[in-house]
Amino acid sequence: MFKGLAWPAMHKLSANWIPPNERSKFMTSYMGSSVGAALTFPMCGQLISWFDWPSVFYTTGILGTVWFAAWWLLVYETPAQHPRISDSERKYIETSLGNSISEKRPPTPWRHILLSCPVWMCILAQWGNIWGLFTLMTQAPTYFKNIHGWDIRMTGLLSGLPHLCRIIFSYLSGVTGDYLLRKNLMSRTGVRKIATSCIGQGLFVTGLAFSGCNKMAAILCLMMATAMSGAVSTGPLASVVDLSPNFASVMLGFANMITAVPGLISPIVVGLLTFNNQTVAQWQIVYLITAAKAIVTGLFYVTFARSELEPWNDLGAAAKELDLLSGHDREEKQSGQHDEDDREEKEVDQPLVNGSTTEEGKQ
């Protein structure tokens, strides 16, 4: 329950702190979950073999509490609020962000968010990515234990290694994406689309489905499929901030509400297919379903996604601008009317050559 609050809060901080052309690389920090998985799986396997399962929760609970204390003491919502930031860094960040962040948070434009095609493409792409990632994270240990006969320590090491590949691939894709943006070699939308992780992930999961009893092929496909999912930090995850920095936290919270559903459905599907039937053929069905979801959602994202600032990011400023424009129009009309009246008065009083007024000349 508490974990559900973390990423939306992080997205708000990303919108406030990170210049647009540095978002891809910074979003790699979100893959800290993979660093945790890469370390925790082997550690937990070793702890269970040495002690018992409660030791896993004591250890991770203490580490999480220490981290939270550091987060509470060191993190500030905006550069302006940070007591130790240099003036040059603060000015650089604020100048880079421009007017994309409002000083006062405007009302959430729910209608625009719910009817936005780019928002739904981000949600769809993350659905496919998370279905694959959850399936690989939670089910791969069971798969390798029952199909390839690995013990708890070896399974823990194997389960952690793909996540190390994920953080490396995420960093490389982030650096590449930011380089393309800084050099103006590709549009922001283009960078986000080529970083769509779902398609590559789906292809390697397909390879895992057909690996059979070949251990090396299965390990390679698992590692590559998990690694490919790391590109989501440069793709749909960064695109959420691109679309609307003001509402990035709200949009990601809404997206996560939907994309967390695979974490519920995937284990049920695996259980229905493999319970008391741990065979290569049944696991092949599991992985083919996962691959199909990843590839289809990735193709939708590549076809319909867009990663430019949405006009509803700051409806309050837009409305204020319209009011100013309409006010200028009213002033111009009133000024024009006054000029016309002045001209008419001058024409009435202006004397003609023979000494009579304009009105008398007309008569």
GROMACS .gro file of C-alpha atoms in nm:
model
  363
    1MET     CA    1   0.000   0.000   0.000
    2PHE     CA    2   0.279   0.242   0.092
    3LYS     CA    3   0.484   0.139  -0.211
    4GLY     CA    4   0.203   0.270  -0.433
    5LEU     CA    5   0.279   0.626  -0.316
    6ALA     CA    6   0.650   0.614  -0.399
    7TRP     CA    7   0.669   0.646  -0.777
    8PRO     CA    8   0.408   0.924  -0.814
    9ALA     CA    9   0.599   1.123  -0.550
   10MET     CA   10   0.924   1.060  -0.738
   11HIS     CA   11   0.764   1.178  -1.063
   12LYS     CA   12   0.668   1.508  -0.900
   13LEU     CA   13   1.029   1.555  -0.792
   14SER     CA   14   1.153   1.460  -1.140
   15ALA     CA   15   0.926   1.724  -1.294
   16ASN     CA   16   1.053   1.989  -1.049
   17TRP     CA   17   1.423   1.904  -1.061
   18ILE     CA   18   1.528   1.747  -1.391
   19PRO     CA   19   1.586   1.949  -1.713
   20PRO     CA   20   1.395   1.799  -2.011
   21ASN     CA   21   1.708   1.689  -2.198
   22GLU     CA   22   1.841   1.504  -1.894
   23ARG     CA   23   1.526   1.312  -1.799
   24SER     CA   24   1.614   0.990  -1.980
   25LYS     CA   25   1.936   0.938  -1.787
   26PHE     CA   26   1.786   1.046  -1.456
   27MET     CA   27   1.493   0.806  -1.494
   28THR     CA   28   1.752   0.529  -1.469
   29SER     CA   29   1.740   0.594  -1.095
   30TYR     CA   30   1.389   0.444  -1.097
   31MET     CA   31   1.558   0.116  -1.186
   32GLY     CA   32   1.692   0.116  -0.833
   33SER     CA   33   1.420  -0.144  -0.784
   34SER     CA   34   1.625  -0.369  -1.010
   35VAL     CA   35   1.941  -0.299  -0.812
   36GLY     CA   36   1.747  -0.402  -0.503
   37ALA     CA   37   1.626  -0.718  -0.676
   38ALA     CA   38   1.975  -0.799  -0.805
   39LEU     CA   39   2.113  -0.779  -0.449
   40THR     CA   40   1.813  -0.908  -0.256
   41PHE     CA   41   1.747  -1.232  -0.445
   42PRO     CA   42   2.098  -1.376  -0.386
   43MET     CA   43   2.110  -1.235  -0.033
   44CYS     CA   44   1.774  -1.385   0.055
   45GLY     CA   45   1.870  -1.722  -0.087
   46GLN     CA   46   2.183  -1.721   0.127
   47LEU     CA   47   1.999  -1.601   0.440
   48ILE     CA   48   1.736  -1.872   0.405
   49SER     CA   49   2.005  -2.139   0.365
   50TRP     CA   50   2.192  -2.009   0.673
   51PHE     CA   51   1.903  -1.920   0.905
   52ASP     CA   52   1.533  -1.926   0.816
   53TRP     CA   53   1.283  -1.717   0.618
   54PRO     CA   54   1.216  -1.452   0.893
   55SER     CA   55   1.576  -1.333   0.860
   56VAL     CA   56   1.494  -1.206   0.510
   57PHE     CA   57   1.225  -0.970   0.640
   58TYR     CA   58   1.428  -0.846   0.935
   59THR     CA   59   1.718  -0.758   0.705
   60THR     CA   60   1.519  -0.587   0.430
   61GLY     CA   61   1.299  -0.409   0.687
   62ILE     CA   62   1.600  -0.256   0.863
   63LEU     CA   63   1.759  -0.148   0.533
   64GLY     CA   64   1.431   0.012   0.419
   65THR     CA   65   1.397   0.204   0.746
   66VAL     CA   66   1.752   0.343   0.721
   67TRP     CA   67   1.686   0.453   0.362
   68PHE     CA   68   1.363   0.627   0.462
   69ALA     CA   69   1.540   0.832   0.727
   70ALA     CA   70   1.790   0.953   0.467
   71TRP     CA   71   1.509   1.035   0.220
   72TRP     CA   72   1.319   1.234   0.484
   73LEU     CA   73   1.624   1.440   0.583
   74LEU     CA   74   1.790   1.504   0.246
   75VAL     CA   75   1.515   1.545  -0.017
   76TYR     CA   76   1.338   1.876  -0.097
   77GLU     CA   77   1.046   1.930  -0.332
   78THR     CA   78   1.197   2.209  -0.546
   79PRO     CA   79   1.545   2.354  -0.607
   80ALA     CA   80   1.431   2.684  -0.454
   81GLN     CA   81   1.357   2.507  -0.123
   82HIS     CA   82   1.690   2.325  -0.100
   83PRO     CA   83   1.920   2.490   0.159
   84ARG     CA   84   2.250   2.367   0.014
   85ILE     CA   85   2.204   2.406  -0.363
   86SER     CA   86   2.433   2.652  -0.542
   87ASP     CA   87   2.282   2.955  -0.715
   88SER     CA   88   2.424   2.849  -1.052
   89GLU     CA   89   2.269   2.501  -1.033
   90ARG     CA   90   1.933   2.636  -0.917
   91LYS     CA   91   1.922   2.895  -1.198
   92TYR     CA   92   2.026   2.631  -1.454
   93ILE     CA   93   1.744   2.396  -1.349
   94GLU     CA   94   1.479   2.669  -1.334
   95THR     CA   95   1.585   2.811  -1.672
   96SER     CA   96   1.581   2.466  -1.832
   97LEU     CA   97   1.232   2.392  -1.704
   98GLY     CA   98   1.100   2.730  -1.825
   99ASN     CA   99   0.726   2.779  -1.778
  100SER     CA  100   0.635   2.409  -1.778
  101ILE     CA  101   0.599   2.413  -1.397
  102SER     CA  102   0.332   2.639  -1.245
  103GLU     CA  103   0.408   2.828  -0.925
  104LYS     CA  104   0.067   2.733  -0.788
  105ARG     CA  105  -0.071   2.391  -0.867
  106PRO     CA  106  -0.378   2.428  -1.092
  107PRO     CA  107  -0.685   2.202  -1.062
  108THR     CA  108  -0.632   1.857  -1.212
  109PRO     CA  109  -0.781   1.848  -1.566
  110TRP     CA  110  -0.923   1.497  -1.532
  111ARG     CA  111  -1.133   1.518  -1.847
  112HIS     CA  112  -0.830   1.607  -2.059
  113ILE     CA  113  -0.617   1.336  -1.897
  114LEU     CA  114  -0.881   1.065  -1.944
  115LEU     CA  115  -0.938   1.163  -2.308
  116SER     CA  116  -0.569   1.198  -2.396
  117CYS     CA  117  -0.443   0.940  -2.646
  118PRO     CA  118  -0.073   0.989  -2.548
  119VAL     CA  119  -0.159   0.924  -2.183
  120TRP     CA  120  -0.335   0.598  -2.267
  121MET     CA  121  -0.047   0.491  -2.491
  122CYS     CA  122   0.191   0.534  -2.195
  123ILE     CA  123  -0.042   0.327  -1.979
  124LEU     CA  124  -0.072   0.057  -2.246
  125ALA     CA  125   0.304   0.032  -2.297
  126GLN     CA  126   0.366   0.009  -1.923
  127TRP     CA  127   0.095  -0.258  -1.895
  128GLY     CA  128   0.281  -0.480  -2.142
  129ASN     CA  129   0.618  -0.407  -1.984
  130ILE     CA  130   0.502  -0.472  -1.628
  131TRP     CA  131   0.316  -0.791  -1.720
  132GLY     CA  132   0.641  -0.928  -1.861
  133LEU     CA  133   0.854  -0.797  -1.574
  134PHE     CA  134   0.623  -0.927  -1.300
  135THR     CA  135   0.601  -1.266  -1.468
  136LEU     CA  136   0.979  -1.291  -1.497
  137MET     CA  137   1.044  -1.157  -1.146
  138THR     CA  138   0.792  -1.367  -0.956
  139GLN     CA  139   0.768  -1.683  -1.166
  140ALA     CA  140   1.121  -1.739  -1.299
  141PRO     CA  141   1.247  -1.886  -0.967
  142THR     CA  142   0.964  -2.141  -0.975
  143TYR     CA  143   1.031  -2.214  -1.342
  144PHE     CA  144   1.402  -2.281  -1.294
  145LYS     CA  145   1.343  -2.480  -0.977
  146ASN     CA  146   1.083  -2.713  -1.130
  147ILE     CA  147   1.200  -2.732  -1.493
  148HIS     CA  148   1.578  -2.708  -1.453
  149GLY     CA  149   1.608  -2.845  -1.097
  150TRP     CA  150   1.805  -2.559  -0.939
  151ASP     CA  151   1.831  -2.521  -0.559
  152ILE     CA  152   1.732  -2.208  -0.364
  153ARG     CA  153   2.081  -2.049  -0.365
  154MET     CA  154   2.136  -2.097  -0.736
  155THR     CA  155   1.782  -1.981  -0.814
  156GLY     CA  156   1.836  -1.669  -0.603
  157LEU     CA  157   2.158  -1.585  -0.788
  158LEU     CA  158   1.993  -1.646  -1.125
  159SER     CA  159   1.691  -1.434  -1.032
  160GLY     CA  160   1.911  -1.141  -0.931
  161LEU     CA  161   2.148  -1.138  -1.228
  162PRO     CA  162   1.889  -1.031  -1.492
  163HIS     CA  163   1.806  -0.723  -1.286
  164LEU     CA  164   2.168  -0.619  -1.288
  165CYS     CA  165   2.147  -0.637  -1.668
  166ARG     CA  166   1.829  -0.428  -1.650
  167ILE     CA  167   1.991  -0.137  -1.467
  168ILE     CA  168   2.289  -0.139  -1.707
  169PHE     CA  169   2.063  -0.140  -2.014
  170SER     CA  170   1.845   0.133  -1.861
  171TYR     CA  171   2.149   0.356  -1.806
  172LEU     CA  172   2.281   0.301  -2.158
  173SER     CA  173   1.942   0.377  -2.315
  174GLY     CA  174   1.908   0.690  -2.098
  175VAL     CA  175   2.250   0.826  -2.197
  176THR     CA  176   2.178   0.754  -2.564
  177GLY     CA  177   1.834   0.918  -2.548
  178ASP     CA  178   1.964   1.237  -2.385
  179TYR     CA  179   2.250   1.256  -2.637
  180LEU     CA  180   2.004   1.239  -2.927
  181LEU     CA  181   1.796   1.518  -2.771
  182ARG     CA  182   2.090   1.746  -2.689
  183LYS     CA  183   2.227   1.718  -3.042
  184ASN     CA  184   1.880   1.761  -3.197
  185LEU     CA  185   1.930   1.435  -3.385
  186MET     CA  186   1.578   1.314  -3.308
  187SER     CA  187   1.253   1.453  -3.176
  188ARG     CA  188   1.146   1.384  -2.818
  189THR     CA  189   0.865   1.162  -2.945
  190GLY     CA  190   1.109   0.968  -3.163
  191VAL     CA  191   1.346   0.907  -2.871
  192ARG     CA  192   1.062   0.780  -2.651
  193LYS     CA  193   0.938   0.547  -2.925
  194ILE     CA  194   1.272   0.382  -2.998
  195ALA     CA  195   1.306   0.321  -2.623
  196THR     CA  196   0.986   0.116  -2.617
  197SER     CA  197   1.100  -0.188  -2.422
  198CYS     CA  198   0.793  -0.404  -2.478
  199ILE     CA  199   0.878  -0.528  -2.828
  200GLY     CA  200   1.233  -0.638  -2.750
  201GLN     CA  201   1.120  -0.786  -2.422
  202GLY     CA  202   0.846  -0.983  -2.601
  203LEU     CA  203   1.090  -1.125  -2.856
  204PHE     CA  204   1.326  -1.257  -2.589
  205VAL     CA  205   1.037  -1.398  -2.384
  206THR     CA  206   0.934  -1.583  -2.701
  207GLY     CA  207   1.288  -1.725  -2.711
  208LEU     CA  208   1.248  -1.832  -2.348
  209ALA     CA  209   0.921  -2.006  -2.436
  210PHE     CA  210   1.097  -2.219  -2.699
  211SER     CA  211   1.418  -2.279  -2.501
  212GLY     CA  212   1.285  -2.612  -2.375
  213CYS     CA  213   1.532  -2.787  -2.147
  214ASN     CA  214   1.830  -2.587  -2.273
  215LYS     CA  215   1.953  -2.416  -1.956
  216MET     CA  216   2.194  -2.174  -2.123
  217ALA     CA  217   1.938  -2.058  -2.379
  218ALA     CA  218   1.680  -2.010  -2.103
  219ILE     CA  219   1.922  -1.807  -1.888
  220LEU     CA  220   2.028  -1.590  -2.183
  221CYS     CA  221   1.668  -1.517  -2.288
  222LEU     CA  222   1.564  -1.442  -1.929
  223MET     CA  223   1.853  -1.199  -1.882
  224MET     CA  224   1.792  -1.020  -2.212
  225ALA     CA  225   1.414  -0.997  -2.165
  226THR     CA  226   1.461  -0.844  -1.819
  227ALA     CA  227   1.734  -0.612  -1.948
  228MET     CA  228   1.515  -0.485  -2.234
  229SER     CA  229   1.245  -0.383  -1.988
  230GLY     CA  230   1.491  -0.129  -1.845
  231ALA     CA  231   1.445   0.096  -2.149
  232VAL     CA  232   1.104   0.192  -2.009
  233SER     CA  233   1.283   0.465  -1.811
  234THR     CA  234   1.374   0.640  -2.138
  235GLY     CA  235   1.042   0.556  -2.306
  236PRO     CA  236   0.690   0.563  -2.153
  237LEU     CA  237   0.807   0.645  -1.800
  238ALA     CA  238   0.987   0.963  -1.908
  239SER     CA  239   0.707   1.045  -2.153
  240VAL     CA  240   0.463   1.095  -1.864
  241VAL     CA  241   0.671   1.392  -1.743
  242ASP     CA  242   0.712   1.520  -2.100
  243LEU     CA  243   0.334   1.535  -2.148
  244SER     CA  244   0.255   1.730  -1.833
  245PRO     CA  245   0.516   1.819  -1.567
  246ASN     CA  246   0.244   1.983  -1.353
  247PHE     CA  247   0.041   1.662  -1.332
  248ALA     CA  248   0.314   1.398  -1.372
  249SER     CA  249   0.253   1.259  -1.022
  250VAL     CA  250  -0.124   1.238  -1.073
  251MET     CA  251  -0.086   1.077  -1.415
  252LEU     CA  252   0.166   0.819  -1.294
  253GLY     CA  253  -0.049   0.737  -0.993
  254PHE     CA  254  -0.346   0.683  -1.223
  255ALA     CA  255  -0.131   0.478  -1.464
  256ASN     CA  256   0.011   0.264  -1.184
  257MET     CA  257  -0.337   0.193  -1.054
  258ILE     CA  258  -0.407   0.027  -1.391
  259THR     CA  259  -0.066  -0.120  -1.466
  260ALA     CA  260  -0.039  -0.283  -1.123
  261VAL     CA  261  -0.322  -0.517  -1.227
  262PRO     CA  262  -0.080  -0.755  -1.408
  263GLY     CA  263   0.079  -0.819  -1.069
  264LEU     CA  264  -0.256  -0.962  -0.962
  265ILE     CA  265  -0.353  -1.142  -1.283
  266SER     CA  266  -0.018  -1.288  -1.391
  267PRO     CA  267   0.029  -1.522  -1.090
  268ILE     CA  268  -0.332  -1.642  -1.129
  269VAL     CA  269  -0.274  -1.724  -1.496
  270VAL     CA  270   0.051  -1.905  -1.414
  271GLY     CA  271  -0.119  -2.096  -1.134
  272LEU     CA  272  -0.407  -2.207  -1.356
  273LEU     CA  273  -0.167  -2.330  -1.624
  274THR     CA  274   0.104  -2.494  -1.411
  275PHE     CA  275  -0.055  -2.607  -1.082
  276ASN     CA  276   0.026  -2.979  -1.048
  277ASN     CA  277   0.140  -2.963  -1.411
  278GLN     CA  278   0.500  -2.838  -1.408
  279THR     CA  279   0.593  -2.922  -1.767
  280VAL     CA  280   0.788  -2.746  -2.041
  281ALA     CA  281   0.473  -2.729  -2.256
  282GLN     CA  282   0.270  -2.548  -1.989
  283TRP     CA  283   0.545  -2.297  -1.917
  284GLN     CA  284   0.572  -2.238  -2.290
  285ILE     CA  285   0.208  -2.124  -2.289
  286VAL     CA  286   0.282  -1.891  -1.994
  287TYR     CA  287   0.568  -1.723  -2.177
  288LEU     CA  288   0.388  -1.700  -2.511
  289ILE     CA  289   0.098  -1.516  -2.344
  290THR     CA  290   0.350  -1.280  -2.183
  291ALA     CA  291   0.531  -1.222  -2.514
  292ALA     CA  292   0.208  -1.150  -2.702
  293LYS     CA  293   0.101  -0.885  -2.451
  294ALA     CA  294   0.441  -0.715  -2.463
  295ILE     CA  295   0.467  -0.706  -2.843
  296VAL     CA  296   0.110  -0.590  -2.908
  297THR     CA  297   0.121  -0.308  -2.651
  298GLY     CA  298   0.463  -0.202  -2.781
  299LEU     CA  299   0.334  -0.177  -3.138
  300PHE     CA  300   0.042   0.040  -3.023
  301TYR     CA  301   0.283   0.274  -2.844
  302VAL     CA  302   0.515   0.307  -3.144
  303THR     CA  303   0.218   0.382  -3.371
  304PHE     CA  304   0.013   0.628  -3.166
  305ALA     CA  305   0.231   0.774  -2.888
  306ARG     CA  306   0.338   1.139  -2.865
  307SER     CA  307   0.574   1.301  -2.612
  308GLU     CA  308   0.526   1.676  -2.646
  309LEU     CA  309   0.397   1.915  -2.379
  310GLU     CA  310   0.018   1.895  -2.371
  311PRO     CA  311  -0.183   2.222  -2.388
  312TRP     CA  312  -0.374   2.126  -2.073
  313ASN     CA  313  -0.052   2.116  -1.868
  314ASP     CA  314  -0.142   2.466  -1.746
  315LEU     CA  315  -0.501   2.550  -1.831
  316GLY     CA  316  -0.498   2.833  -1.578
  317ALA     CA  317  -0.216   3.014  -1.760
  318ALA     CA  318  -0.385   2.954  -2.095
  319ALA     CA  319  -0.713   3.097  -1.967
  320LYS     CA  320  -0.530   3.395  -1.820
  321GLU     CA  321  -0.357   3.454  -2.154
  322LEU     CA  322  -0.692   3.439  -2.334
  323ASP     CA  323  -0.836   3.690  -2.087
  324LEU     CA  324  -0.543   3.922  -2.150
  325LEU     CA  325  -0.585   3.891  -2.525
  326SER     CA  326  -0.957   3.955  -2.506
  327GLY     CA  327  -0.888   4.251  -2.276
  328HIS     CA  328  -0.648   4.397  -2.532
  329ASP     CA  329  -0.912   4.351  -2.802
  330ARG     CA  330  -1.170   4.533  -2.592
  331GLU     CA  331  -0.926   4.817  -2.527
  332GLU     CA  332  -0.846   4.843  -2.896
  333LYS     CA  333  -1.216   4.853  -2.989
  334GLN     CA  334  -1.287   5.117  -2.724
  335SER     CA  335  -0.984   5.320  -2.838
  336GLY     CA  336  -1.101   5.293  -3.200
  337GLN     CA  337  -1.449   5.409  -3.106
  338HIS     CA  338  -1.308   5.710  -2.920
  339ASP     CA  339  -1.093   5.804  -3.221
  340GLU     CA  340  -1.398   5.784  -3.450
  341ASP     CA  341  -1.599   6.009  -3.218
  342ASP     CA  342  -1.312   6.260  -3.205
  343ARG     CA  343  -1.291   6.267  -3.585
  344GLU     CA  344  -1.665   6.332  -3.616
  345GLU     CA  345  -1.648   6.617  -3.365
  346LYS     CA  346  -1.358   6.773  -3.553
  347GLU     CA  347  -1.544   6.746  -3.883
  348VAL     CA  348  -1.848   6.927  -3.733
  349ASP     CA  349  -1.643   7.216  -3.596
  350GLN     CA  350  -1.386   7.245  -3.879
  351PRO     CA  351  -1.443   7.577  -4.076
  352LEU     CA  352  -1.456   7.570  -4.456
  353VAL     CA  353  -1.282   7.816  -4.687
  354ASN     CA  354  -1.578   8.053  -4.698
  355GLY     CA  355  -1.603   8.065  -4.320
  356SER     CA  356  -1.899   7.826  -4.277
  357THR     CA  357  -1.878   7.506  -4.077
  358THR     CA  358  -1.882   7.154  -4.222
  359GLU     CA  359  -2.241   7.102  -4.108
  360GLU     CA  360  -2.352   7.424  -4.277
  361GLY     CA  361  -2.168   7.322  -4.598
  362LYS     CA  362  -2.355   6.988  -4.599
  363GLN     CA  363  -2.686   7.169  -4.563
   0.00000   0.00000   0.00000
